[in-house]
Amino acid sequence: MMFLKIALYLILAPLIGGLLSGIDRKISARFQGRQGPPLLQPFYDLFKLFEKQALVVNGVQDFFVGGYFVFILFTGCLFFVGGDLLLVCFALTLAEVFLMMAACSANSPYSAMGSQRELLQMMAYEPMLLLTAIGFYIATGSFMVDDIAKSSVSPIAYLPGMFFGFLYILTIKFRKSPFDISTSHHAHQEMVKGITTELSGNILALVELAVWYEDVLLLGIVGLFIVNMQWWSFLIAAVVCLFAYILETFVDNLFPRVKWNSMLKSTWLVTLIAGGVNLLILTLVH
Amino acid sequence: MSKRSIVPFGPHHPVLPEPIHLDLVLEDEKVVEAVPSIGFIHRGLEKLVEKKDFNEYVYVAERICGICSFMHGMGYCEAVEHVMGVEIPPRAKYLRTIWCEMSRLHSHLMWLGLLADAFGFESLFMQSWRMREKILDMFEASTGGRVIFSVNKIGGEMKDMDGDMLKGFLKILNEIEKELRELSKTFLDNKAVNSRLQGVGFLTKQQAHDLGTVGPFMRASGIDRDTRNMGYAAYSDIDFETITSNAGDSYARTEVRIKELFQSIDIIRQAVEKIPSGEIAVPVKGFPDGEYFMRVEQPRGEAVYYVKGNGTKFLDRVRVRTPTFANLPGMLETLKGSQLADVPILILTIDPCISCTER
Amino acid sequence: MNISKSPWLLHYDGSSCNGCDIEVLACTTPVYDVERFGVINTGNPKHADIFLITGGINSQNREVVKQLYSQMPDPKVVVAVGICACDGGIFKDCYNILGGVDKVIPVDIYVPGCAAKPESIIDGVVKAVGLLDKKRAEMKANASVSHKED
Amino acid sequence: MNFLENPSFSYIMLCAFRMKMRGNKFKGETVVIMEMIATLMVFPFLAALLIACAKPGKLRDGLIFCSSIVIVATVLLLCINVLQGGKTQSYLMETQMLDRIFLIAELGLMGLVFYYGIRYKRYYILLLSAAGTLPVVWMEFAGRGAQGGDHIVVDYLTLIMCLVVGVVGSLICVYAIGYIKDYHKHHTEYKDRSSFFLSMLFVFMGAMFGLIFSSNLTWIYFFWEVTTFCSFLLIGYTQTEEAINNSFRALWMNLLGGLGFACAILYSSMALHIANLQDLVAAAANNKAVIIPVTLLAFAAMTKSAQMPFSRWLLGAMVAPTPTSALLHSATMVKAGVYLLIRLSPALYGNLAGVMVTSIGGFTFFAASLLAISQSDGKKVLAYSTISNLGLIAACAGVGLHQAVWAAILLLVFHAVSKSLLFVSVGAVENITGSRNIEDMHGLIVRLPKLAFVMIVGICGMFLAPFGMLISKWAALKAFVDSKSVWLVLFLIFGSASTLFYWGKWLGKLVAVIHRSAQLKDTVRKSEKGSIYTLTFLVIALCISFPVFSNIFVEPFLSQTFHDTIGAIISSSDLNVMLLMLCMIVILPVTVRLLTFGKANKRVISYMAGVNEGDDRTFVDSFGHEKSMYLANWYMDDYFGEKKLLKPSLVLASAIMTILMIIVIGGAI
Amino acid sequence: MKLLTFAKTELHNLFSKPATRLYPQEPRVYPERTRGHVENDMDVCVFCGLCSKKCPTGAIIVDRAAKTWSIKRFSCIQCGYCVASCPKKCISMRPDYTQPAGEKSTETFTQAPKDDQSAS
Amino acid sequence: MPENIIIPISPDSLLEEVLKMKNSECRLVQICSVRLEEGYELSYSFGKDYDLYNLRFTIGDDEEIPSITNIYPTAFLYENEIHDLFGVQIKMISVDYQGTLYRTDKKTPFK
Ligand code: NFV
Ligand code: SF4
Ligand code: SF4
Ligand code: SF4
């Protein structure tokens, strides 16, 4: 069963992630009054990148990116086999640190600046991520994804604030405007391409692929707010996930990119207010 | 060692529409020092006067820049006309005025888009450029070019716009005006956008004066000067007021430019109403002899065309002082102490045009 | 899979007058929307497949263009947009213009026009895309040949 | 040679022990244990004496090396012996004479403090010292003190502390052999008093052993004051203006804590008739007034472990040569504070004293990790990180729950090992490059690959899954949630996020791959190397084996202290997952290399906006010249700088502490 | 709300037809004035060479002897100066464009011998 | 339309005249050089409202003129440009690019 789940995740996640990314690009284009690329464009891009020669500035970049890739996959597997949510957060951090180190190792100005910003982003969203896990724990009595998914009431009933907070940091994690400060899907960044500046060809492809895996993982957490014992709750969760994703696209097109200090301040504030108050009430009631 | 990074910014950089280079000294992301370097687009076209005769040079002049192309051609022509004492027909003056303002419209809309892009608002960029396309269509229909027009010549214009065409244009302008109202809300009222513009790149009135700034960049710091008031082309017949703002920051510059968009639409309307019929050019005889400093208000501010002739068909000297050249010191001033994330905005709020600057 | 389905652009403004430059940018905006062909304006040589250059080469940007070109991964295609990029255009007699882009790097596609119209730029890109596939096939063939030699 | 008095006292003590033991009828096995304890308490002082007299040279180095080995061996033997016995041992019920000796030593110590106070014209020191020592001495001599109770207790916590102090402490001493030579080579402006320095390190260890074995409050107090005084001497080692100022700051803060300790002794002896730490904690359950000495002791502990209003002394301690910092931060001194808090923790459960400790601890954790962000001095970052981690340990101890204490102990151990590793590696780097600034560690992976690797291990050990500290943080988080401490949870999550930032950026600096030509010659000495690699090994070994460690040492202690046993804090499935992660990290480089992936890669220069000059080091600047590119990390001084944050944090922490202390003590009276 | 000023435009765009012109699937119809490329009515040309002399980029080569008129399409900047200066008004500006190509080619037109015409 | 006012001065009185302009609240509009058979003709243009005052003087090929960047700091771009393109010797420009503002292959092409 566990291996089946892992296999399913490993196979389906990139498909779903790629497709979502395609939807994102298509809808973004339509928001901007453009025709937009074909739906399968992200896959074309990925295959192309795998076909291309990779340019590296040193020999350790691919090692770090490999670490990033492997640990993102690992984290996803851990989540979908029903592992410990806190450990999922920690493993995700580890993966991100690998990516950050890949950027630093390049020793190039834009990639280094990107890595500092990436760290800052991590600093911004990390509290809310942990708080979400804690929220699940208090609401359902367990950190295990398996147990949380089997609760009798959807956790969101207890965790509306956390849900909001999580959606908020999701913008950072999805690298969407206004929080796409370390690297962006859009061109014209003061960072050039930020952390991915020095990555190219198949190494870049790995990063893209990892992002898809990660997107699915994050949407999994969104879904976790919704699911409960009933089978149909999974359907609702899927719809909510899709909706959350499109919402992020909408937001992406609605805001200018903010500066790092606004990002940090607002994210921490939202964490403190939406998450903290939710936590306070939960502990008082439970 | 220090907590300062030293990094190159440009000449190739995705936020830069054109190559310019800055040595940035950064603390975290605070710009401690910015040393500019230009010359990546320098062609040396002023020296072409030795090879192209003064009539042919119009085509060079309008290729100083593809954004403010029309007024470059016109400014050069007016300067030579002054030297030669040529009076162009009134209809030509009005045609020039209309095209001037259309240039301003497309340039400012383009700038709005680039600014939006600089603060990472892609959809706003798309929206602005989408509107700009309408102006370009108008240009294409009237001049045959979208960015390089080739309608100016010494002594007048080469192409005319008939009544139907002008009427059609007015209709399009009405549409644009409506869309512009909607668009300006996002630029001027949106809190998130405001946070990226307000207080960013502040320049006092005194600084603006001392640094010799021109155009909307200067007017946003509260100096009331607009070269159009000198009344070249048909501006002396047109009723308009100089737009200024006192805030002196990037927001004020946006505001001034947006207001100028509405103003340009208004000027075109007035011009279409008043345009007299008649010839669009007079024949020009002889060769220029003498000198003149011609000043016109480009979208980015006052440009100076200095022409010196010697009585042959080759001029002695043509010198163009473009607004961006004058605004660069002001931009450097605003860069000091700014955030790296603001650097694109600061570079853009002067609406730099490097190919103009370097010629 | 065809590379041609995902051509990513790097745009550098050599010493253009901005005319071609803004037309290239206009291609990405709603009315022309080159993303229809999967084109992304990456702004980073290391991600790009197609190098779009507007304007001619002068003494100061010569090295820059060469460097950007060298930082692009294979296969890559160079498109010279505008007459300036093709042969220096009206500025070719200027003291600081060395000529078209082909003076410093090999150019695969020339897009004429002053300024080049968005439509011709699109045509140029579509042509470039075709070349990309060809170059990749060659690259693969070469790679397998050298493998056998090992 | 005033400091020699300590060792001479200790020699007397050793004799006294022996006499005492002959008098008691112990079973053979216990006698062995007792002998070992006595050795640990006395031997370091003896070693110190010898080292102090020795001239710098091979002989002295050998002496240090052998002494360290003796100490480590004794500690290990002791552990094995006690573990075989399997229960808590307590000794020395009646020790009139020893008590007297301690009191005299106490007075001697006061005399020394007086001497320095007068010599450097810091008269407030005299006041503080006298105010603490004299009443206690008076109480004892006047016979007003409580009698009875064990004087020496050995339980699992003692063993853990023994291991930390013995093993880590000895490694640092060994490291110091090589370090101090280089130090004086680089700093010819300071007088070479290395023998004194090295001997003080041993005195310190001896005092720590004394402190952790003692159970009698007066004894603990004595050793407590010895560590205070020792750290004073060590911090002031270079005798520069700054060093002296900082050493006095450390002295007065710790004396103030000592004063609190003295008050606690007075109160508990005279009002409660309890003279022994364990008894005091045990009495907390049914005697409300116990909270007063407990609060005072907690106060003392927090000064010693540099909690927020008192954090500045630890930062000042940075002026001393690195082994001092390593010792103060990891194995000794500050650990004495949190050790005491852990001992007290059952008495802190669910009362205001506990609230005081948790809120100060939690706040310190958060504030210090924010402050660390703005630091570029490697040692200062380490210092703030120490303060912050101690805060976390204190908070855990203050919660007073089974799980929390588990976390506290593991944090203590992991921190000791990782932090000392970091200190010694920073020290080694400093000796080679002449700078301990993190900015200067740019590209260390190329310049000094081995040291960089070691440092990376240390840093990962501080904040990354699946390495040490994170596991304990994880347990702490669970404990906070379970105890419904919302504030602590918030402090912890925000604090960890900041922790992530400052470690992450340091890590980034290290791994930057710079030009080969920057490679440096690795001149780390043998002794330093030995110590560094052993510590590295320990960090990794602990990561892998901590469940075993927890099983053998921590859980038995907890079931003793809390009289219940609960299941594994971290489930075995999670442990497996983490082990898997560890394995993945290890095999990753191999797999990446093995996969065809990356074979066709082509090396190019990095992107520098098109103006890169030849290689990655320089670019063409605005004047057309070559300029070297330079990359610095973020410090966000405007937000997290000391100027911005330090004062408010200190004020806030002082306010919390004062108010809570007044409420607690006032309420109890 | 003051944060969502763009939402209206955004949603409007989503639900209306994109502004994109589907070039090249749908060919573009240019306005008549568009300066695309120059063409010479070879029958009228008298090979006076004025166009060649005036052309700012030297794109036109006139060979009187061979009766050829060539244009370097990849040098022509569509300024229209040749059109304006041709005494016979045989050069005209056409809206459609020279196609991009891999090589910079020159197009040469030869005047058909006049007598041939009358003969047929 | 306001006229161009050309004020002939001697090269030695340049700083003095520029200072006068500064004191009467003029802004620097531009500096322009024209190559003569021998030497250069320089115009320093100052603006007040819509009036344009041009200080005009000629110098010989090897003559040196002082920089006005002390009075008008923004003149540095103009002065560097004139130096790089024409080869006019200007003393003590603050921020002197020393010929690298325009890095042309052919040095001082207007000379
Ligand atoms: N700077 C500048 Fe221009 C304008 N407006 C002109 O003179 O854009 Ni290219
Ligand atoms: S080809 Fe024409 S429009 Fe394009 S850059 Fe050159 S001069 Fe400008
Ligand atoms: S100017 Fe006209 S007639 Fe003369 S050669 Fe050219 S095309 Fe022929
Ligand atoms: S349009 Fe202009 S460039 Fe083209 S051939 Fe005619 S004169 Fe020459």
Tab-separated table of N, CA and C in Angstrom, chain A residues 194-253:
chain	number	residue	atom	x	y	z
A	194	GLY	N	17.212	35.385	-10.280
A	194	GLY	CA	17.402	35.036	-8.880
A	194	GLY	C	18.115	33.712	-8.707
A	195	ILE	N	17.574	32.859	-7.838
A	195	ILE	CA	18.299	31.628	-7.524
A	195	ILE	C	18.536	30.733	-8.725
A	196	THR	N	17.729	30.850	-9.753
A	196	THR	CA	17.956	29.935	-10.871
A	196	THR	C	18.807	30.557	-11.975
A	197	THR	N	19.361	31.720	-11.700
A	197	THR	CA	20.131	32.404	-12.741
A	197	THR	C	21.203	31.518	-13.358
A	198	GLU	N	21.920	30.804	-12.516
A	198	GLU	CA	23.064	30.049	-13.029
A	198	GLU	C	22.725	28.601	-13.364
A	199	LEU	N	21.468	28.277	-13.333
A	199	LEU	CA	21.104	26.896	-13.665
A	199	LEU	C	20.601	26.866	-15.094
A	200	SER	N	20.910	25.801	-15.795
A	200	SER	CA	20.396	25.747	-17.154
A	200	SER	C	20.262	24.305	-17.596
A	201	GLY	N	19.657	24.139	-18.761
A	201	GLY	CA	19.518	22.818	-19.342
A	201	GLY	C	18.863	21.829	-18.399
A	202	ASN	N	19.430	20.621	-18.361
A	202	ASN	CA	18.745	19.586	-17.587
A	202	ASN	C	18.753	19.861	-16.083
A	203	ILE	N	19.696	20.666	-15.622
A	203	ILE	CA	19.686	20.988	-14.191
A	203	ILE	C	18.490	21.874	-13.871
A	204	LEU	N	18.260	22.817	-14.752
A	204	LEU	CA	17.095	23.674	-14.581
A	204	LEU	C	15.818	22.838	-14.683
A	205	ALA	N	15.854	21.872	-15.580
A	205	ALA	CA	14.687	21.010	-15.746
A	205	ALA	C	14.366	20.307	-14.431
A	206	LEU	N	15.408	19.861	-13.745
A	206	LEU	CA	15.185	19.200	-12.460
A	206	LEU	C	14.482	20.145	-11.486
A	207	VAL	N	14.924	21.388	-11.485
A	207	VAL	CA	14.299	22.346	-10.575
A	207	VAL	C	12.827	22.528	-10.937
A	208	GLU	N	12.558	22.672	-12.233
A	208	GLU	CA	11.169	22.827	-12.675
A	208	GLU	C	10.329	21.646	-12.215
A	209	LEU	N	10.879	20.481	-12.434
A	209	LEU	CA	10.153	19.267	-12.092
A	209	LEU	C	9.891	19.215	-10.592
A	210	ALA	N	10.919	19.572	-9.831
A	210	ALA	CA	10.777	19.567	-8.376
A	210	ALA	C	9.690	20.542	-7.955
A	211	VAL	N	9.621	21.662	-8.659
A	211	VAL	CA	8.596	22.642	-8.316
A	211	VAL	C	7.206	22.047	-8.509
A	212	TRP	N	7.048	21.266	-9.557
A	212	TRP	CA	5.743	20.642	-9.765
A	212	TRP	C	5.416	19.681	-8.624
A	213	TYR	N	6.407	18.891	-8.277
A	213	TYR	CA	6.186	17.980	-7.153
A	213	TYR	C	5.805	18.754	-5.900
A	214	GLU	N	6.525	19.850	-5.711
A	214	GLU	CA	6.275	20.626	-4.503
A	214	GLU	C	4.888	21.249	-4.540
A	215	ASP	N	4.497	21.733	-5.702
A	215	ASP	CA	3.171	22.333	-5.815
A	215	ASP	C	2.098	21.334	-5.407
A	216	VAL	N	2.272	20.113	-5.888
A	216	VAL	CA	1.270	19.106	-5.557
A	216	VAL	C	1.284	18.827	-4.058
A	217	LEU	N	2.457	18.759	-3.502
A	217	LEU	CA	2.564	18.557	-2.061
A	217	LEU	C	1.840	19.660	-1.303
A	218	LEU	N	2.086	20.908	-1.717
A	218	LEU	CA	1.470	22.022	-1.000
A	218	LEU	C	-0.039	22.001	-1.152
A	219	LEU	N	-0.474	21.658	-2.360
A	219	LEU	CA	-1.923	21.560	-2.547
A	219	LEU	C	-2.470	20.407	-1.709
A	220	GLY	N	-1.641	19.398	-1.521
A	220	GLY	CA	-2.050	18.307	-0.635
A	220	GLY	C	-2.346	18.830	0.758
A	221	ILE	N	-1.505	19.750	1.215
A	221	ILE	CA	-1.753	20.309	2.544
A	221	ILE	C	-3.040	21.133	2.536
A	222	VAL	N	-3.249	21.859	1.440
A	222	VAL	CA	-4.520	22.594	1.329
A	222	VAL	C	-5.677	21.607	1.431
A	223	GLY	N	-5.538	20.504	0.706
A	223	GLY	CA	-6.598	19.500	0.724
A	223	GLY	C	-6.797	18.913	2.103
A	224	LEU	N	-5.714	18.789	2.828
A	224	LEU	CA	-5.786	18.196	4.160
A	224	LEU	C	-6.715	18.987	5.076
A	225	PHE	N	-6.853	20.271	4.799
A	225	PHE	CA	-7.781	21.077	5.592
A	225	PHE	C	-9.219	20.600	5.389
A	226	ILE	N	-9.459	20.042	4.214
A	226	ILE	CA	-10.834	19.778	3.817
A	226	ILE	C	-11.262	18.338	4.113
A	227	VAL	N	-10.320	17.417	3.908
A	227	VAL	CA	-10.753	16.015	3.945
A	227	VAL	C	-11.165	15.573	5.341
A	228	ASN	N	-12.058	14.587	5.348
A	228	ASN	CA	-12.410	13.916	6.585
A	228	ASN	C	-12.725	12.462	6.252
A	229	MET	N	-13.424	11.773	7.141
A	229	MET	CA	-13.641	10.339	6.932
A	229	MET	C	-14.406	10.030	5.651
A	230	GLN	N	-15.320	10.934	5.312
A	230	GLN	CA	-16.179	10.658	4.164
A	230	GLN	C	-15.370	10.643	2.858
A	231	TRP	N	-15.752	9.742	1.981
A	231	TRP	CA	-15.006	9.666	0.726
A	231	TRP	C	-15.216	10.902	-0.134
A	232	TRP	N	-16.439	11.455	-0.050
A	232	TRP	CA	-16.696	12.584	-0.946
A	232	TRP	C	-15.921	13.825	-0.547
A	233	SER	N	-15.444	13.825	0.684
A	233	SER	CA	-14.684	15.010	1.084
A	233	SER	C	-13.434	15.162	0.224
A	234	PHE	N	-12.942	14.034	-0.296
A	234	PHE	CA	-11.751	14.106	-1.151
A	234	PHE	C	-12.057	14.850	-2.446
A	235	LEU	N	-13.274	14.642	-2.915
A	235	LEU	CA	-13.656	15.356	-4.140
A	235	LEU	C	-13.705	16.858	-3.869
A	236	ILE	N	-14.324	17.179	-2.752
A	236	ILE	CA	-14.388	18.607	-2.406
A	236	ILE	C	-12.981	19.164	-2.266
A	237	ALA	N	-12.135	18.374	-1.599
A	237	ALA	CA	-10.763	18.829	-1.399
A	237	ALA	C	-10.100	19.117	-2.737
A	238	ALA	N	-10.318	18.219	-3.701
A	238	ALA	CA	-9.709	18.417	-5.011
A	238	ALA	C	-10.194	19.727	-5.629
A	239	VAL	N	-11.492	19.967	-5.487
A	239	VAL	CA	-12.042	21.203	-6.047
A	239	VAL	C	-11.448	22.410	-5.343
A	240	VAL	N	-11.369	22.313	-4.024
A	240	VAL	CA	-10.802	23.434	-3.268
A	240	VAL	C	-9.349	23.680	-3.693
A	241	CYS	N	-8.610	22.604	-3.896
A	241	CYS	CA	-7.209	22.754	-4.310
A	241	CYS	C	-7.128	23.494	-5.638
A	242	LEU	N	-7.939	23.050	-6.573
A	242	LEU	CA	-7.925	23.697	-7.879
A	242	LEU	C	-8.284	25.168	-7.731
A	243	PHE	N	-9.283	25.382	-6.901
A	243	PHE	CA	-9.717	26.748	-6.692
A	243	PHE	C	-8.594	27.579	-6.066
A	244	ALA	N	-7.932	26.975	-5.081
A	244	ALA	CA	-6.830	27.692	-4.423
A	244	ALA	C	-5.753	28.038	-5.433
A	245	TYR	N	-5.494	27.076	-6.314
A	245	TYR	CA	-4.448	27.314	-7.310
A	245	TYR	C	-4.825	28.467	-8.230
A	246	ILE	N	-6.069	28.456	-8.679
A	246	ILE	CA	-6.505	29.523	-9.588
A	246	ILE	C	-6.550	30.851	-8.855
A	247	LEU	N	-6.910	30.778	-7.595
A	247	LEU	CA	-6.896	32.003	-6.795
A	247	LEU	C	-5.496	32.599	-6.769
A	248	GLU	N	-4.503	31.729	-6.592
A	248	GLU	CA	-3.123	32.226	-6.578
A	248	GLU	C	-2.765	32.866	-7.926
A	249	THR	N	-3.231	32.268	-8.991
A	249	THR	CA	-2.983	32.861	-10.312
A	249	THR	C	-3.632	34.233	-10.418
A	250	PHE	N	-4.841	34.291	-9.899
A	250	PHE	CA	-5.568	35.562	-9.928
A	250	PHE	C	-4.799	36.624	-9.152
A	251	VAL	N	-4.367	36.244	-7.969
A	251	VAL	CA	-3.603	37.166	-7.129
A	251	VAL	C	-2.304	37.571	-7.824
A	252	ASP	N	-1.693	36.586	-8.451
A	252	ASP	CA	-0.448	36.829	-9.170
A	252	ASP	C	-0.586	37.995	-10.143
A	253	ASN	N	-1.746	38.068	-10.758
A	253	ASN	CA	-1.960	39.099	-11.763
A	253	ASN	C	-2.573	40.367	-11.213
